Amino acid sequence: MGLYQMINLFFLYSFLGYLLECAVLSFENRRPVMDRGFGHGPFCVIYGVGALGAYILLSPMVGRPVELYTASMAMATTMELFTANIMIRLFGAFWWDYSRKPFNYRGIICLESSLAWGFLGLFFFYFLDARVRQAVVRIPGHVGSVLAVGLTVFYLADFIVCVRARLGGAEDEEPVIGRLKVF
């Protein structure tokens, strides 16, 4: 897989993660939830990072589902903990709140989500990844490269705008912070 295909794979997984977040939160809150992710676009990049990271680190476990489940659970929970701590240091908040769920740690991680991450890892390896990779490979070369560059430029520009707004650097833009757990 080439660089442009990897970028498109990253953004497709980030988009699928956004859809998953919206669906789960809409179900849990019994009302539509559309504001997920850090920026304005429909991407939760932690899912893109998680999918590529899981493929690289956990692929050797594919033939051993119990180990794959456990490793997926541990990897995703660690990513949540790490990401929340970075967000807390930068913004004083993070974008989810498990504090009402049993067996949680500071609202950052919880047993229910950790168990779900393990199942998502199995779903990723045994069903989703081959299909998503196949879809990305089918994008014609020139279209794929333009798409990858366009998505990257859009996300980087949006990321910079959002960081500035959330850190108070943009005077004319009111920070849009969604649902946060504030410290």
Short mmCIF file of N, CA and C in Angstrom, two decimals:
data_model
loop_
_atom_site.label_atom_id
_atom_site.label_comp_id
_atom_site.label_asym_id
_atom_site.label_seq_id
_atom_site.Cartn_x
_atom_site.Cartn_y
_atom_site.Cartn_z
N MET A 1 0.85 -1.17 0.00
CA MET A 1 0.00 0.00 0.00
C MET A 1 0.90 1.24 0.00
N GLY A 2 0.61 2.18 -0.89
CA GLY A 2 1.40 3.40 -0.99
C GLY A 2 1.01 4.43 0.06
N LEU A 3 1.78 5.53 0.08
CA LEU A 3 1.56 6.58 1.07
C LEU A 3 0.17 7.19 0.96
N TYR A 4 -0.26 7.53 -0.25
CA TYR A 4 -1.59 8.13 -0.42
C TYR A 4 -2.69 7.16 0.02
N GLN A 5 -2.50 5.90 -0.26
CA GLN A 5 -3.50 4.91 0.17
C GLN A 5 -3.52 4.80 1.69
N MET A 6 -2.36 4.87 2.32
CA MET A 6 -2.31 4.82 3.79
C MET A 6 -3.02 6.05 4.39
N ILE A 7 -2.81 7.22 3.79
CA ILE A 7 -3.48 8.43 4.27
C ILE A 7 -4.99 8.29 4.12
N ASN A 8 -5.43 7.80 2.98
CA ASN A 8 -6.87 7.61 2.77
C ASN A 8 -7.43 6.56 3.71
N LEU A 9 -6.66 5.51 3.97
CA LEU A 9 -7.07 4.49 4.93
C LEU A 9 -7.23 5.11 6.31
N PHE A 10 -6.26 5.93 6.71
CA PHE A 10 -6.31 6.62 7.99
C PHE A 10 -7.58 7.46 8.11
N PHE A 11 -7.88 8.26 7.08
CA PHE A 11 -9.05 9.12 7.14
C PHE A 11 -10.35 8.33 7.05
N LEU A 12 -10.35 7.24 6.32
CA LEU A 12 -11.57 6.42 6.26
C LEU A 12 -11.85 5.80 7.62
N TYR A 13 -10.81 5.30 8.29
CA TYR A 13 -11.01 4.77 9.64
C TYR A 13 -11.39 5.88 10.62
N SER A 14 -10.84 7.06 10.45
CA SER A 14 -11.21 8.20 11.31
C SER A 14 -12.68 8.57 11.11
N PHE A 15 -13.14 8.49 9.87
CA PHE A 15 -14.55 8.77 9.56
C PHE A 15 -15.45 7.67 10.13
N LEU A 16 -15.07 6.41 9.96
CA LEU A 16 -15.86 5.31 10.51
C LEU A 16 -15.92 5.40 12.04
N GLY A 17 -14.83 5.82 12.66
CA GLY A 17 -14.82 6.03 14.11
C GLY A 17 -15.77 7.14 14.52
N TYR A 18 -15.81 8.20 13.72
CA TYR A 18 -16.75 9.29 13.97
C TYR A 18 -18.19 8.77 13.91
N LEU A 19 -18.50 7.98 12.87
CA LEU A 19 -19.85 7.41 12.76
C LEU A 19 -20.17 6.51 13.94
N LEU A 20 -19.21 5.68 14.35
CA LEU A 20 -19.41 4.80 15.51
C LEU A 20 -19.69 5.62 16.76
N GLU A 21 -18.89 6.65 17.00
CA GLU A 21 -19.09 7.51 18.17
C GLU A 21 -20.49 8.14 18.15
N CYS A 22 -20.86 8.68 17.00
CA CYS A 22 -22.19 9.32 16.89
C CYS A 22 -23.30 8.31 17.15
N ALA A 23 -23.18 7.11 16.58
CA ALA A 23 -24.21 6.09 16.76
C ALA A 23 -24.31 5.65 18.22
N VAL A 24 -23.19 5.35 18.85
CA VAL A 24 -23.21 4.89 20.24
C VAL A 24 -23.75 5.98 21.16
N LEU A 25 -23.28 7.20 20.99
CA LEU A 25 -23.74 8.29 21.86
C LEU A 25 -25.20 8.65 21.59
N SER A 26 -25.63 8.57 20.34
CA SER A 26 -27.05 8.82 20.05
C SER A 26 -27.92 7.77 20.73
N PHE A 27 -27.48 6.51 20.71
CA PHE A 27 -28.22 5.44 21.39
C PHE A 27 -28.23 5.67 22.90
N GLU A 28 -27.06 5.96 23.47
CA GLU A 28 -26.97 6.14 24.92
C GLU A 28 -27.76 7.36 25.41
N ASN A 29 -27.76 8.43 24.63
CA ASN A 29 -28.43 9.67 25.04
C ASN A 29 -29.87 9.78 24.55
N ARG A 30 -30.29 8.81 23.75
CA ARG A 30 -31.65 8.78 23.20
C ARG A 30 -32.00 10.05 22.42
N ARG A 31 -30.99 10.62 21.79
CA ARG A 31 -31.16 11.77 20.91
C ARG A 31 -29.94 11.82 19.98
N PRO A 32 -30.11 12.41 18.80
CA PRO A 32 -28.99 12.44 17.86
C PRO A 32 -27.78 13.21 18.42
N VAL A 33 -26.62 12.62 18.29
CA VAL A 33 -25.36 13.26 18.68
C VAL A 33 -24.48 13.28 17.44
N MET A 34 -24.10 14.48 17.01
CA MET A 34 -23.32 14.61 15.78
C MET A 34 -21.97 15.28 16.02
N ASP A 35 -21.76 15.86 17.17
CA ASP A 35 -20.54 16.63 17.43
C ASP A 35 -19.51 15.76 18.13
N ARG A 36 -18.79 14.98 17.34
CA ARG A 36 -17.74 14.12 17.90
C ARG A 36 -16.44 14.46 17.20
N GLY A 37 -15.37 14.20 17.83
CA GLY A 37 -14.08 14.52 17.25
C GLY A 37 -13.61 15.89 17.71
N PHE A 38 -12.39 16.18 17.39
CA PHE A 38 -11.74 17.40 17.86
C PHE A 38 -12.10 18.60 16.99
N GLY A 39 -12.15 18.40 15.69
CA GLY A 39 -12.34 19.51 14.76
C GLY A 39 -13.75 19.60 14.24
N HIS A 40 -13.88 20.32 13.13
CA HIS A 40 -15.17 20.55 12.52
C HIS A 40 -15.57 19.44 11.55
N GLY A 41 -14.62 18.72 11.04
CA GLY A 41 -14.91 17.65 10.08
C GLY A 41 -15.38 16.39 10.76
N PRO A 42 -15.90 15.47 9.98
CA PRO A 42 -16.42 14.21 10.55
C PRO A 42 -15.32 13.17 10.73
N PHE A 43 -14.36 13.49 11.61
CA PHE A 43 -13.25 12.57 11.85
C PHE A 43 -12.94 12.47 13.33
N CYS A 44 -12.75 11.25 13.81
CA CYS A 44 -12.17 11.00 15.13
C CYS A 44 -10.83 10.31 14.84
N VAL A 45 -9.78 11.11 14.81
CA VAL A 45 -8.50 10.58 14.35
C VAL A 45 -7.91 9.51 15.27
N ILE A 46 -8.38 9.45 16.50
CA ILE A 46 -7.89 8.39 17.38
C ILE A 46 -8.22 7.01 16.79
N TYR A 47 -9.31 6.92 16.04
CA TYR A 47 -9.67 5.66 15.39
C TYR A 47 -8.74 5.37 14.21
N GLY A 48 -8.35 6.40 13.48
CA GLY A 48 -7.39 6.20 12.40
C GLY A 48 -6.05 5.74 12.94
N VAL A 49 -5.59 6.40 14.00
CA VAL A 49 -4.33 6.00 14.65
C VAL A 49 -4.48 4.58 15.21
N GLY A 50 -5.60 4.31 15.86
CA GLY A 50 -5.83 3.00 16.45
C GLY A 50 -5.88 1.89 15.42
N ALA A 51 -6.55 2.14 14.29
CA ALA A 51 -6.65 1.10 13.25
C ALA A 51 -5.29 0.80 12.64
N LEU A 52 -4.54 1.83 12.29
CA LEU A 52 -3.21 1.59 11.71
C LEU A 52 -2.27 0.98 12.74
N GLY A 53 -2.35 1.47 13.97
CA GLY A 53 -1.51 0.90 15.03
C GLY A 53 -1.85 -0.55 15.33
N ALA A 54 -3.14 -0.85 15.37
CA ALA A 54 -3.57 -2.23 15.61
C ALA A 54 -3.09 -3.14 14.49
N TYR A 55 -3.22 -2.68 13.26
CA TYR A 55 -2.78 -3.50 12.13
C TYR A 55 -1.28 -3.81 12.25
N ILE A 56 -0.50 -2.81 12.60
CA ILE A 56 0.95 -2.99 12.71
C ILE A 56 1.31 -3.87 13.90
N LEU A 57 0.72 -3.58 15.06
CA LEU A 57 1.14 -4.25 16.30
C LEU A 57 0.43 -5.58 16.59
N LEU A 58 -0.83 -5.69 16.19
CA LEU A 58 -1.62 -6.84 16.62
C LEU A 58 -1.86 -7.90 15.55
N SER A 59 -1.49 -7.62 14.31
CA SER A 59 -1.70 -8.60 13.22
C SER A 59 -1.14 -9.99 13.53
N PRO A 60 0.00 -10.09 14.20
CA PRO A 60 0.51 -11.43 14.50
C PRO A 60 -0.41 -12.28 15.37
N MET A 61 -1.38 -11.68 16.02
CA MET A 61 -2.28 -12.41 16.92
C MET A 61 -3.58 -12.85 16.25
N VAL A 62 -3.73 -12.59 14.95
CA VAL A 62 -5.00 -12.85 14.27
C VAL A 62 -5.48 -14.29 14.45
N GLY A 63 -4.61 -15.26 14.47
CA GLY A 63 -5.01 -16.65 14.63
C GLY A 63 -5.32 -17.05 16.06
N ARG A 64 -5.15 -16.11 17.00
CA ARG A 64 -5.38 -16.39 18.42
C ARG A 64 -6.38 -15.37 18.98
N PRO A 65 -7.68 -15.64 18.82
CA PRO A 65 -8.70 -14.64 19.14
C PRO A 65 -8.72 -14.16 20.60
N VAL A 66 -8.41 -15.02 21.55
CA VAL A 66 -8.43 -14.58 22.95
C VAL A 66 -7.30 -13.58 23.19
N GLU A 67 -6.13 -13.88 22.66
CA GLU A 67 -5.01 -12.94 22.79
C GLU A 67 -5.29 -11.64 22.03
N LEU A 68 -5.89 -11.77 20.85
CA LEU A 68 -6.21 -10.59 20.04
C LEU A 68 -7.23 -9.72 20.77
N TYR A 69 -8.24 -10.34 21.36
CA TYR A 69 -9.24 -9.60 22.12
C TYR A 69 -8.57 -8.84 23.27
N THR A 70 -7.74 -9.54 24.04
CA THR A 70 -7.09 -8.93 25.20
C THR A 70 -6.15 -7.81 24.78
N ALA A 71 -5.37 -8.04 23.73
CA ALA A 71 -4.44 -7.02 23.25
C ALA A 71 -5.19 -5.81 22.69
N SER A 72 -6.28 -6.05 21.98
CA SER A 72 -7.09 -4.95 21.44
C SER A 72 -7.67 -4.11 22.57
N MET A 73 -8.17 -4.78 23.57
CA MET A 73 -8.73 -4.11 24.73
C MET A 73 -7.65 -3.26 25.42
N ALA A 74 -6.50 -3.84 25.66
CA ALA A 74 -5.41 -3.13 26.35
C ALA A 74 -4.89 -1.97 25.51
N MET A 75 -4.73 -2.18 24.22
CA MET A 75 -4.20 -1.12 23.37
C MET A 75 -5.15 0.07 23.30
N ALA A 76 -6.43 -0.18 23.06
CA ALA A 76 -7.40 0.91 22.93
C ALA A 76 -7.58 1.65 24.27
N THR A 77 -7.61 0.93 25.36
CA THR A 77 -7.76 1.56 26.68
C THR A 77 -6.55 2.42 26.98
N THR A 78 -5.37 1.92 26.65
CA THR A 78 -4.14 2.70 26.84
C THR A 78 -4.16 3.95 25.98
N MET A 79 -4.63 3.83 24.74
CA MET A 79 -4.73 5.00 23.86
C MET A 79 -5.69 6.03 24.43
N GLU A 80 -6.83 5.59 24.98
CA GLU A 80 -7.77 6.53 25.60
C GLU A 80 -7.14 7.25 26.78
N LEU A 81 -6.47 6.51 27.61
CA LEU A 81 -5.82 7.09 28.78
C LEU A 81 -4.74 8.09 28.37
N PHE A 82 -3.91 7.72 27.42
CA PHE A 82 -2.84 8.57 26.93
C PHE A 82 -3.41 9.84 26.28
N THR A 83 -4.39 9.67 25.41
CA THR A 83 -4.99 10.81 24.71
C THR A 83 -5.66 11.76 25.69
N ALA A 84 -6.40 11.22 26.65
CA ALA A 84 -7.07 12.08 27.64
C ALA A 84 -6.04 12.87 28.44
N ASN A 85 -4.95 12.25 28.81
CA ASN A 85 -3.93 12.96 29.59
C ASN A 85 -3.29 14.08 28.78
N ILE A 86 -3.06 13.86 27.50
CA ILE A 86 -2.54 14.93 26.65
C ILE A 86 -3.56 16.07 26.55
N MET A 87 -4.82 15.72 26.34
CA MET A 87 -5.87 16.75 26.22
C MET A 87 -6.02 17.53 27.53
N ILE A 88 -5.91 16.85 28.64
CA ILE A 88 -6.02 17.53 29.94
C ILE A 88 -4.87 18.52 30.10
N ARG A 89 -3.66 18.09 29.73
CA ARG A 89 -2.50 18.99 29.84
C ARG A 89 -2.64 20.20 28.91
N LEU A 90 -3.13 19.99 27.69
CA LEU A 90 -3.24 21.08 26.73
C LEU A 90 -4.46 21.96 26.96
N PHE A 91 -5.61 21.35 27.23
CA PHE A 91 -6.88 22.08 27.23
C PHE A 91 -7.60 22.08 28.57
N GLY A 92 -7.11 21.29 29.53
CA GLY A 92 -7.79 21.19 30.81
C GLY A 92 -9.04 20.35 30.74
N ALA A 93 -9.21 19.58 29.66
CA ALA A 93 -10.43 18.81 29.46
C ALA A 93 -10.17 17.69 28.45
N PHE A 94 -11.10 16.76 28.40
CA PHE A 94 -11.05 15.75 27.34
C PHE A 94 -12.47 15.55 26.82
N TRP A 95 -12.61 14.89 25.67
CA TRP A 95 -13.85 14.94 24.90
C TRP A 95 -14.82 13.80 25.20
N TRP A 96 -14.69 13.10 26.27
CA TRP A 96 -15.65 12.06 26.64
C TRP A 96 -15.73 12.01 28.15
N ASP A 97 -16.71 11.30 28.66
CA ASP A 97 -16.90 11.27 30.11
C ASP A 97 -17.55 9.94 30.51
N TYR A 98 -16.76 9.08 31.12
CA TYR A 98 -17.25 7.79 31.60
C TYR A 98 -17.56 7.83 33.10
N SER A 99 -17.63 9.01 33.69
CA SER A 99 -17.75 9.09 35.15
C SER A 99 -19.05 8.48 35.68
N ARG A 100 -20.07 8.34 34.84
CA ARG A 100 -21.33 7.74 35.29
C ARG A 100 -21.36 6.23 35.06
N LYS A 101 -20.33 5.71 34.48
CA LYS A 101 -20.27 4.27 34.21
C LYS A 101 -19.53 3.58 35.36
N PRO A 102 -19.93 2.36 35.70
CA PRO A 102 -19.23 1.66 36.78
C PRO A 102 -17.79 1.32 36.39
N PHE A 103 -16.97 1.19 37.40
CA PHE A 103 -15.58 0.81 37.24
C PHE A 103 -14.84 1.73 36.26
N ASN A 104 -14.94 3.05 36.56
CA ASN A 104 -14.23 4.01 35.72
C ASN A 104 -13.06 4.60 36.49
N TYR A 105 -12.12 5.13 35.74
CA TYR A 105 -10.99 5.85 36.32
C TYR A 105 -11.07 7.29 35.86
N ARG A 106 -11.43 8.20 36.79
CA ARG A 106 -11.52 9.63 36.54
C ARG A 106 -12.38 9.99 35.34
N GLY A 107 -13.29 9.11 34.95
CA GLY A 107 -14.14 9.37 33.79
C GLY A 107 -13.42 9.19 32.47
N ILE A 108 -12.14 8.81 32.52
CA ILE A 108 -11.31 8.70 31.31
C ILE A 108 -11.44 7.33 30.66
N ILE A 109 -11.39 6.30 31.46
CA ILE A 109 -11.54 4.93 30.97
C ILE A 109 -12.54 4.21 31.87
N CYS A 110 -13.15 3.16 31.34
CA CYS A 110 -14.07 2.37 32.15
C CYS A 110 -14.08 0.93 31.64
N LEU A 111 -14.49 0.04 32.49
CA LEU A 111 -14.50 -1.38 32.15
C LEU A 111 -15.40 -1.67 30.96
N GLU A 112 -16.59 -1.07 30.92
CA GLU A 112 -17.52 -1.32 29.83
C GLU A 112 -16.90 -1.00 28.47
N SER A 113 -16.28 0.16 28.37
CA SER A 113 -15.66 0.54 27.10
C SER A 113 -14.45 -0.33 26.79
N SER A 114 -13.66 -0.65 27.81
CA SER A 114 -12.51 -1.52 27.57
C SER A 114 -12.94 -2.87 27.01
N LEU A 115 -13.99 -3.44 27.57
CA LEU A 115 -14.49 -4.71 27.05
C LEU A 115 -14.98 -4.56 25.60
N ALA A 116 -15.63 -3.43 25.33
CA ALA A 116 -16.11 -3.17 23.97
C ALA A 116 -14.95 -3.00 23.00
N TRP A 117 -13.85 -2.38 23.43
CA TRP A 117 -12.68 -2.22 22.55
C TRP A 117 -12.14 -3.58 22.12
N GLY A 118 -12.18 -4.55 23.02
CA GLY A 118 -11.73 -5.90 22.65
C GLY A 118 -12.58 -6.49 21.54
N PHE A 119 -13.90 -6.33 21.64
CA PHE A 119 -14.78 -6.83 20.58
C PHE A 119 -14.59 -6.05 19.28
N LEU A 120 -14.37 -4.74 19.41
CA LEU A 120 -14.12 -3.95 18.21
C LEU A 120 -12.84 -4.41 17.51
N GLY A 121 -11.84 -4.80 18.29
CA GLY A 121 -10.60 -5.33 17.70
C GLY A 121 -10.87 -6.61 16.92
N LEU A 122 -11.68 -7.50 17.46
CA LEU A 122 -12.02 -8.73 16.74
C LEU A 122 -12.79 -8.40 15.46
N PHE A 123 -13.75 -7.50 15.55
CA PHE A 123 -14.52 -7.07 14.38
C PHE A 123 -13.60 -6.46 13.33
N PHE A 124 -12.66 -5.64 13.78
CA PHE A 124 -11.70 -5.00 12.89
C PHE A 124 -10.91 -6.05 12.11
N PHE A 125 -10.32 -7.00 12.80
CA PHE A 125 -9.44 -7.97 12.12
C PHE A 125 -10.20 -9.04 11.35
N TYR A 126 -11.34 -9.48 11.87
CA TYR A 126 -12.03 -10.61 11.23
C TYR A 126 -13.08 -10.20 10.22
N PHE A 127 -13.40 -8.90 10.14
CA PHE A 127 -14.42 -8.47 9.18
C PHE A 127 -14.06 -7.17 8.46
N LEU A 128 -13.79 -6.13 9.19
CA LEU A 128 -13.74 -4.78 8.64
C LEU A 128 -12.49 -4.46 7.83
N ASP A 129 -11.32 -4.77 8.35
CA ASP A 129 -10.08 -4.27 7.75
C ASP A 129 -9.92 -4.68 6.29
N ALA A 130 -10.16 -5.93 5.96
CA ALA A 130 -9.99 -6.37 4.57
C ALA A 130 -10.92 -5.60 3.64
N ARG A 131 -12.13 -5.35 4.07
CA ARG A 131 -13.10 -4.63 3.23
C ARG A 131 -12.72 -3.16 3.06
N VAL A 132 -12.26 -2.54 4.13
CA VAL A 132 -11.87 -1.14 4.05
C VAL A 132 -10.63 -0.98 3.19
N ARG A 133 -9.66 -1.85 3.36
CA ARG A 133 -8.45 -1.80 2.52
C ARG A 133 -8.81 -2.00 1.05
N GLN A 134 -9.72 -2.92 0.79
CA GLN A 134 -10.15 -3.18 -0.59
C GLN A 134 -10.81 -1.94 -1.19
N ALA A 135 -11.61 -1.24 -0.41
CA ALA A 135 -12.26 -0.01 -0.89
C ALA A 135 -11.22 1.07 -1.20
N VAL A 136 -10.22 1.21 -0.34
CA VAL A 136 -9.19 2.23 -0.55
C VAL A 136 -8.35 1.90 -1.78
N VAL A 137 -8.02 0.64 -1.96
CA VAL A 137 -7.20 0.23 -3.11
C VAL A 137 -7.94 0.48 -4.43
N ARG A 138 -9.25 0.44 -4.40
CA ARG A 138 -10.06 0.66 -5.61
C ARG A 138 -10.13 2.12 -6.05
N ILE A 139 -9.71 3.05 -5.21
CA ILE A 139 -9.72 4.47 -5.60
C ILE A 139 -8.64 4.66 -6.66
N PRO A 140 -9.00 5.20 -7.82
CA PRO A 140 -8.00 5.42 -8.87
C PRO A 140 -6.83 6.27 -8.37
N GLY A 141 -5.63 5.98 -8.86
CA GLY A 141 -4.40 6.62 -8.39
C GLY A 141 -4.44 8.13 -8.26
N HIS A 142 -4.79 8.83 -9.35
CA HIS A 142 -4.80 10.29 -9.31
C HIS A 142 -5.86 10.81 -8.33
N VAL A 143 -7.03 10.21 -8.35
CA VAL A 143 -8.10 10.61 -7.43
C VAL A 143 -7.65 10.35 -5.99
N GLY A 144 -7.02 9.22 -5.76
CA GLY A 144 -6.55 8.88 -4.42
C GLY A 144 -5.51 9.85 -3.90
N SER A 145 -4.60 10.28 -4.76
CA SER A 145 -3.57 11.21 -4.32
C SER A 145 -4.16 12.59 -4.03
N VAL A 146 -5.08 13.05 -4.89
CA VAL A 146 -5.74 14.34 -4.66
C VAL A 146 -6.58 14.27 -3.37
N LEU A 147 -7.29 13.19 -3.19
CA LEU A 147 -8.10 13.00 -1.99
C LEU A 147 -7.23 13.01 -0.74
N ALA A 148 -6.12 12.28 -0.77
CA ALA A 148 -5.22 12.22 0.39
C ALA A 148 -4.65 13.59 0.73
N VAL A 149 -4.19 14.31 -0.28
CA VAL A 149 -3.64 15.65 -0.04
C VAL A 149 -4.74 16.59 0.45
N GLY A 150 -5.91 16.54 -0.19
CA GLY A 150 -7.02 17.40 0.22
C GLY A 150 -7.46 17.15 1.65
N LEU A 151 -7.61 15.90 2.02
CA LEU A 151 -8.02 15.56 3.39
C LEU A 151 -6.96 15.99 4.40
N THR A 152 -5.71 15.80 4.06
CA THR A 152 -4.62 16.18 4.96
C THR A 152 -4.58 17.69 5.16
N VAL A 153 -4.67 18.45 4.07
CA VAL A 153 -4.67 19.91 4.17
C VAL A 153 -5.88 20.39 4.96
N PHE A 154 -7.07 19.84 4.66
CA PHE A 154 -8.27 20.22 5.40
C PHE A 154 -8.09 19.94 6.89
N TYR A 155 -7.64 18.72 7.22
CA TYR A 155 -7.55 18.36 8.63
C TYR A 155 -6.51 19.21 9.36
N LEU A 156 -5.36 19.42 8.74
CA LEU A 156 -4.32 20.22 9.40
C LEU A 156 -4.78 21.66 9.62
N ALA A 157 -5.43 22.25 8.63
CA ALA A 157 -5.95 23.62 8.78
C ALA A 157 -7.01 23.66 9.88
N ASP A 158 -7.92 22.71 9.87
CA ASP A 158 -8.97 22.65 10.88
C ASP A 158 -8.37 22.43 12.26
N PHE A 159 -7.39 21.55 12.35
CA PHE A 159 -6.72 21.26 13.62
C PHE A 159 -6.09 22.54 14.19
N ILE A 160 -5.39 23.29 13.36
CA ILE A 160 -4.74 24.53 13.81
C ILE A 160 -5.78 25.53 14.30
N VAL A 161 -6.85 25.70 13.54
CA VAL A 161 -7.93 26.63 13.93
C VAL A 161 -8.53 26.20 15.26
N CYS A 162 -8.80 24.92 15.41
CA CYS A 162 -9.42 24.43 16.65
C CYS A 162 -8.49 24.53 17.85
N VAL A 163 -7.22 24.24 17.67
CA VAL A 163 -6.26 24.38 18.77
C VAL A 163 -6.18 25.84 19.19
N ARG A 164 -6.08 26.73 18.23
CA ARG A 164 -6.02 28.17 18.56
C ARG A 164 -7.27 28.60 19.31
N ALA A 165 -8.43 28.15 18.85
CA ALA A 165 -9.68 28.54 19.50
C ALA A 165 -9.75 27.98 20.91
N ARG A 166 -9.36 26.76 21.08
CA ARG A 166 -9.47 26.11 22.40
C ARG A 166 -8.41 26.61 23.38
N LEU A 167 -7.32 27.13 22.84
CA LEU A 167 -6.29 27.71 23.71
C LEU A 167 -6.47 29.21 23.89
N GLY A 168 -7.51 29.76 23.25
CA GLY A 168 -7.79 31.18 23.39
C GLY A 168 -7.01 32.05 22.43
N GLY A 169 -6.39 31.47 21.40
CA GLY A 169 -5.59 32.24 20.45
C GLY A 169 -6.40 32.95 19.39
N ALA A 170 -7.64 32.55 19.19
CA ALA A 170 -8.46 33.18 18.15
C ALA A 170 -9.48 34.08 18.82
N GLU A 171 -9.29 35.38 18.70
CA GLU A 171 -10.17 36.35 19.36
C GLU A 171 -11.58 36.35 18.77
N ASP A 172 -11.68 36.17 17.45
CA ASP A 172 -12.97 36.32 16.78
C ASP A 172 -13.78 35.03 16.73
N GLU A 173 -13.23 33.94 17.16
CA GLU A 173 -13.95 32.67 17.09
C GLU A 173 -14.22 32.15 18.49
N GLU A 174 -15.49 31.86 18.75
CA GLU A 174 -15.86 31.29 20.04
C GLU A 174 -15.48 29.81 20.04
N PRO A 175 -14.78 29.34 21.06
CA PRO A 175 -14.39 27.93 21.08
C PRO A 175 -15.61 27.01 21.05
N VAL A 176 -15.54 26.01 20.22
CA VAL A 176 -16.56 24.99 20.14
C VAL A 176 -15.95 23.75 20.78
N ILE A 177 -16.40 23.43 21.99
CA ILE A 177 -15.73 22.36 22.71
C ILE A 177 -16.58 21.12 22.91
N GLY A 178 -17.80 21.11 22.42
CA GLY A 178 -18.61 19.89 22.53
C GLY A 178 -18.78 19.45 23.97
N ARG A 179 -18.88 18.15 24.15
CA ARG A 179 -19.05 17.58 25.47
C ARG A 179 -17.67 17.28 26.06
N LEU A 180 -17.33 17.96 27.11
CA LEU A 180 -16.02 17.79 27.71
C LEU A 180 -16.13 17.38 29.16
N LYS A 181 -15.15 16.69 29.63
CA LYS A 181 -14.96 16.47 31.05
C LYS A 181 -13.90 17.48 31.47
N VAL A 182 -14.29 18.47 32.23
CA VAL A 182 -13.40 19.57 32.56
C VAL A 182 -12.76 19.33 33.92
N PHE A 183 -11.48 19.65 34.03
CA PHE A 183 -10.75 19.53 35.30
C PHE A 183 -10.45 20.87 35.87
#
